[in-house]
mmCIF file of C-alpha atoms and ligand atoms in Angstrom:
data_model
loop_
_atom_site.group_PDB
_atom_site.id
_atom_site.type_symbol
_atom_site.label_atom_id
_atom_site.label_comp_id
_atom_site.label_asym_id
_atom_site.label_seq_id
_atom_site.Cartn_x
_atom_site.Cartn_y
_atom_site.Cartn_z
ATOM 1 C CA MET A 24 -56.938 -38.715 -74.305
ATOM 2 C CA ALA A 25 -53.468 -39.112 -75.745
ATOM 3 C CA ILE A 26 -50.861 -37.098 -77.603
ATOM 4 C CA LEU A 27 -50.112 -38.748 -80.953
ATOM 5 C CA ASN A 28 -46.818 -38.690 -82.852
ATOM 6 C CA ILE A 29 -46.914 -36.262 -85.794
ATOM 7 C CA LEU A 30 -45.059 -37.594 -88.863
ATOM 8 C CA HIS A 31 -42.548 -35.259 -90.519
ATOM 9 C CA PHE A 32 -41.620 -35.025 -94.186
ATOM 10 C CA PRO A 33 -40.186 -36.926 -95.975
ATOM 11 C CA ASP A 34 -41.813 -39.790 -94.058
ATOM 12 C CA PRO A 35 -43.429 -41.939 -96.815
ATOM 13 C CA ARG A 36 -46.399 -42.721 -94.535
ATOM 14 C CA LEU A 37 -47.599 -39.159 -95.183
ATOM 15 C CA ARG A 38 -48.463 -40.380 -98.690
ATOM 16 C CA ASN A 39 -50.664 -43.249 -97.481
ATOM 17 C CA MET A 40 -54.149 -43.231 -98.981
ATOM 18 C CA ALA A 41 -56.720 -42.364 -96.302
ATOM 19 C CA LYS A 42 -59.829 -44.594 -96.351
ATOM 20 C CA PRO A 43 -63.374 -43.340 -95.767
ATOM 21 C CA VAL A 44 -64.811 -44.007 -92.321
ATOM 22 C CA ALA A 45 -67.725 -46.455 -92.494
ATOM 23 C CA GLN A 46 -69.257 -45.578 -89.124
ATOM 24 C CA VAL A 47 -68.569 -42.866 -86.548
ATOM 25 C CA ASP A 48 -68.357 -44.982 -83.409
ATOM 26 C CA ASP A 49 -66.632 -44.571 -80.041
ATOM 27 C CA GLU A 50 -63.278 -45.646 -81.512
ATOM 28 C CA ILE A 51 -63.470 -42.889 -84.144
ATOM 29 C CA ARG A 52 -64.588 -40.347 -81.528
ATOM 30 C CA GLY A 53 -61.578 -41.330 -79.421
ATOM 31 C CA LEU A 54 -59.241 -40.820 -82.384
ATOM 32 C CA LEU A 55 -60.792 -37.413 -83.089
ATOM 33 C CA ASP A 56 -60.323 -36.397 -79.447
ATOM 34 C CA ASP A 57 -56.683 -37.558 -79.462
ATOM 35 C CA MET A 58 -56.068 -35.651 -82.711
ATOM 36 C CA LEU A 59 -57.581 -32.487 -81.238
ATOM 37 C CA GLU A 60 -55.413 -32.715 -78.129
ATOM 38 C CA THR A 61 -52.332 -33.353 -80.313
ATOM 39 C CA MET A 62 -53.163 -30.345 -82.505
ATOM 40 C CA TYR A 63 -53.662 -28.037 -79.508
ATOM 41 C CA GLN A 64 -50.403 -29.147 -77.959
ATOM 42 C CA ALA A 65 -48.360 -28.772 -81.196
ATOM 43 C CA PRO A 66 -49.703 -25.994 -81.447
ATOM 44 C CA GLY A 67 -51.608 -25.847 -84.711
ATOM 45 C CA ILE A 68 -54.969 -24.927 -86.174
ATOM 46 C CA GLY A 69 -55.592 -28.134 -88.108
ATOM 47 C CA LEU A 70 -54.573 -31.784 -88.260
ATOM 48 C CA ALA A 71 -55.432 -34.681 -90.565
ATOM 49 C CA ALA A 72 -55.326 -38.307 -89.403
ATOM 50 C CA THR A 73 -52.723 -39.168 -92.058
ATOM 51 C CA GLN A 74 -50.293 -36.837 -90.242
ATOM 52 C CA VAL A 75 -50.503 -39.072 -87.168
ATOM 53 C CA ASN A 76 -50.238 -42.291 -89.206
ATOM 54 C CA ILE A 77 -53.940 -43.104 -89.166
ATOM 55 C CA ALA A 78 -55.094 -43.834 -92.715
ATOM 56 C CA LYS A 79 -58.651 -42.609 -92.223
ATOM 57 C CA ARG A 80 -60.469 -39.590 -93.646
ATOM 58 C CA LEU A 81 -60.529 -37.607 -90.399
ATOM 59 C CA VAL A 82 -59.728 -33.904 -89.853
ATOM 60 C CA VAL A 83 -59.791 -31.646 -86.805
ATOM 61 C CA ILE A 84 -59.606 -27.856 -87.002
ATOM 62 C CA ASP A 85 -59.826 -24.984 -84.537
ATOM 63 C CA ILE A 86 -58.925 -21.486 -85.696
ATOM 64 C CA SER A 87 -60.293 -19.793 -82.550
ATOM 65 C CA GLU A 88 -57.893 -17.902 -80.265
ATOM 66 C CA GLY A 89 -59.249 -19.653 -77.178
ATOM 67 C CA ASN A 90 -59.044 -23.204 -78.565
ATOM 68 C CA ASP A 91 -62.732 -23.513 -77.784
ATOM 69 C CA GLN A 92 -64.341 -23.944 -81.213
ATOM 70 C CA PRO A 93 -63.270 -27.385 -82.450
ATOM 71 C CA LEU A 94 -64.486 -28.577 -85.818
ATOM 72 C CA PHE A 95 -64.554 -32.319 -86.565
ATOM 73 C CA LEU A 96 -64.742 -33.431 -90.181
ATOM 74 C CA VAL A 97 -65.241 -37.100 -91.031
ATOM 75 C CA ASN A 98 -65.062 -38.010 -94.742
ATOM 76 C CA PRO A 99 -64.950 -34.309 -95.744
ATOM 77 C CA GLU A 100 -65.705 -33.305 -99.341
ATOM 78 C CA ILE A 101 -65.557 -29.846 -100.849
ATOM 79 C CA VAL A 102 -68.786 -29.467 -102.816
ATOM 80 C CA ALA A 103 -68.393 -25.830 -103.909
ATOM 81 C CA ARG A 104 -65.581 -23.322 -104.095
ATOM 82 C CA ASP A 105 -65.285 -19.674 -105.082
ATOM 83 C CA GLY A 106 -62.708 -16.927 -105.396
ATOM 84 C CA VAL A 107 -58.939 -17.014 -105.130
ATOM 85 C CA GLU A 108 -56.782 -16.304 -102.102
ATOM 86 C CA GLU A 109 -53.040 -16.416 -101.515
ATOM 87 C CA MET A 110 -52.082 -17.143 -97.919
ATOM 88 C CA GLU A 111 -48.923 -18.151 -96.061
ATOM 89 C CA GLU A 112 -49.420 -21.700 -94.793
ATOM 90 C CA GLY A 113 -47.552 -23.696 -92.213
ATOM 91 C CA CYS A 114 -47.645 -27.438 -91.674
ATOM 92 C CA LEU A 115 -47.048 -29.450 -88.530
ATOM 93 C CA SER A 116 -45.414 -32.118 -90.704
ATOM 94 C CA VAL A 117 -42.877 -29.574 -91.995
ATOM 95 C CA PRO A 118 -41.921 -27.695 -88.814
ATOM 96 C CA GLY A 119 -40.688 -24.149 -89.291
ATOM 97 C CA PHE A 120 -41.560 -24.024 -92.990
ATOM 98 C CA PHE A 121 -44.111 -21.517 -94.301
ATOM 99 C CA GLU A 122 -45.076 -21.040 -97.924
ATOM 100 C CA LYS A 123 -47.539 -18.904 -99.859
ATOM 101 C CA VAL A 124 -50.223 -21.113 -101.392
ATOM 102 C CA THR A 125 -53.049 -20.077 -103.716
ATOM 103 C CA ARG A 126 -56.419 -21.638 -102.936
ATOM 104 C CA ALA A 127 -60.136 -20.934 -103.180
ATOM 105 C CA ASP A 128 -61.193 -18.076 -100.889
ATOM 106 C CA SER A 129 -64.470 -19.694 -99.896
ATOM 107 C CA VAL A 130 -65.635 -23.301 -99.862
ATOM 108 C CA LYS A 131 -68.664 -25.342 -98.938
ATOM 109 C CA VAL A 132 -67.615 -28.571 -97.210
ATOM 110 C CA ARG A 133 -69.824 -31.600 -96.626
ATOM 111 C CA ALA A 134 -68.833 -34.036 -93.880
ATOM 112 C CA LEU A 135 -70.004 -36.131 -90.964
ATOM 113 C CA GLY A 136 -69.578 -34.599 -87.538
ATOM 114 C CA ARG A 137 -68.290 -36.177 -84.319
ATOM 115 C CA ASP A 138 -71.863 -37.369 -83.730
ATOM 116 C CA GLY A 139 -71.942 -39.103 -87.123
ATOM 117 C CA GLN A 140 -74.543 -36.713 -88.498
ATOM 118 C CA PRO A 141 -74.009 -35.200 -91.971
ATOM 119 C CA PHE A 142 -73.650 -31.429 -92.227
ATOM 120 C CA GLU A 143 -72.542 -28.724 -94.634
ATOM 121 C CA LEU A 144 -70.449 -25.701 -93.700
ATOM 122 C CA ASP A 145 -69.710 -22.532 -95.646
ATOM 123 C CA ALA A 146 -66.226 -21.258 -94.847
ATOM 124 C CA GLU A 147 -64.089 -18.361 -96.006
ATOM 125 C CA GLY A 148 -60.674 -16.872 -95.312
ATOM 126 C CA LEU A 149 -58.400 -18.779 -92.921
ATOM 127 C CA LEU A 150 -61.010 -21.458 -92.159
ATOM 128 C CA ALA A 151 -61.514 -22.159 -95.868
ATOM 129 C CA VAL A 152 -57.742 -22.327 -96.418
ATOM 130 C CA CYS A 153 -57.267 -24.645 -93.451
ATOM 131 C CA ILE A 154 -60.068 -26.966 -94.611
ATOM 132 C CA GLN A 155 -58.466 -27.219 -98.073
ATOM 133 C CA HIS A 156 -55.003 -27.804 -96.551
ATOM 134 C CA GLU A 157 -56.256 -30.660 -94.359
ATOM 135 C CA ILE A 158 -58.362 -32.278 -97.071
ATOM 136 C CA ASP A 159 -55.201 -32.498 -99.196
ATOM 137 C CA TYR A 160 -54.082 -35.149 -96.675
ATOM 138 C CA THR A 161 -57.256 -37.189 -96.961
HETATM 139 O O1 K1U B 89 -50.098 -29.376 -90.422
HETATM 140 C C1 K1U B 89 -51.225 -28.909 -90.380
HETATM 141 O O2 K1U B 89 -52.124 -29.328 -91.074
HETATM 142 C C2 K1U B 89 -51.507 -27.779 -89.446
HETATM 143 C C3 K1U B 89 -51.337 -26.403 -90.015
HETATM 144 C C4 K1U B 89 -52.658 -25.937 -90.603
HETATM 145 C C5 K1U B 89 -52.641 -24.708 -91.454
HETATM 146 C C6 K1U B 89 -52.034 -23.550 -91.067
HETATM 147 C C7 K1U B 89 -52.058 -22.415 -91.860
HETATM 148 C C8 K1U B 89 -52.728 -22.429 -93.049
HETATM 149 C C9 K1U B 89 -53.323 -23.597 -93.444
HETATM 150 C C10 K1U B 89 -53.307 -24.723 -92.651
HETATM 151 C C11 K1U B 89 -50.909 -25.524 -88.863
HETATM 152 O O3 K1U B 89 -51.604 -25.372 -87.927
HETATM 153 S S1 K1U B 89 -49.335 -24.799 -88.957
HETATM 154 C C12 K1U B 89 -49.253 -23.853 -87.442
HETATM 155 C C13 K1U B 89 -50.094 -22.618 -87.465
HETATM 156 O O4 K1U B 89 -50.502 -22.155 -88.488
HETATM 157 C C14 K1U B 89 -50.435 -21.948 -86.170
HETATM 158 C C15 K1U B 89 -49.920 -22.376 -84.983
HETATM 159 C C16 K1U B 89 -50.267 -21.736 -83.801
HETATM 160 C C17 K1U B 89 -51.127 -20.676 -83.812
HETATM 161 C C18 K1U B 89 -51.656 -20.231 -84.993
HETATM 162 C C19 K1U B 89 -51.311 -20.863 -86.175
#
């Protein structure tokens, strides 16, 4: 695995359009693993591929205290949302900056997993906020 370089604002590459992943193969799994390691080292609770200059629709998230519940989202789409929540958000691409952001309190996300299989996940609270934050980069 490798630690990737996280882009910082105002790097224009953060605005690159991420492309959908056609197939979850070993190369994509390797990228996901590198992103997870990079996120844990930062440290952070989420990371999108765009933030490490990979223009693919890939997201990793782990909101657990033990860094032992990784979530891999390939081509994630929010298919339902409910409620309103205001939460202070950080961003690894804007170190040291936190801002209150209003988002949906709960979401249903549809994605492919690290194994390439489609799944849906219902999330609320911090996980829902983090999913929405990362999908903004995809
Ligand atoms: O840049 C990113 O996408 C990561 C970002 C994700 C996020 C945080 C808070 C709300 C929404 C999305 C971060 O991880 S910032 C760092 C952070 O929140 C954190 C770091 C260490 C421990 C716990 C939290």
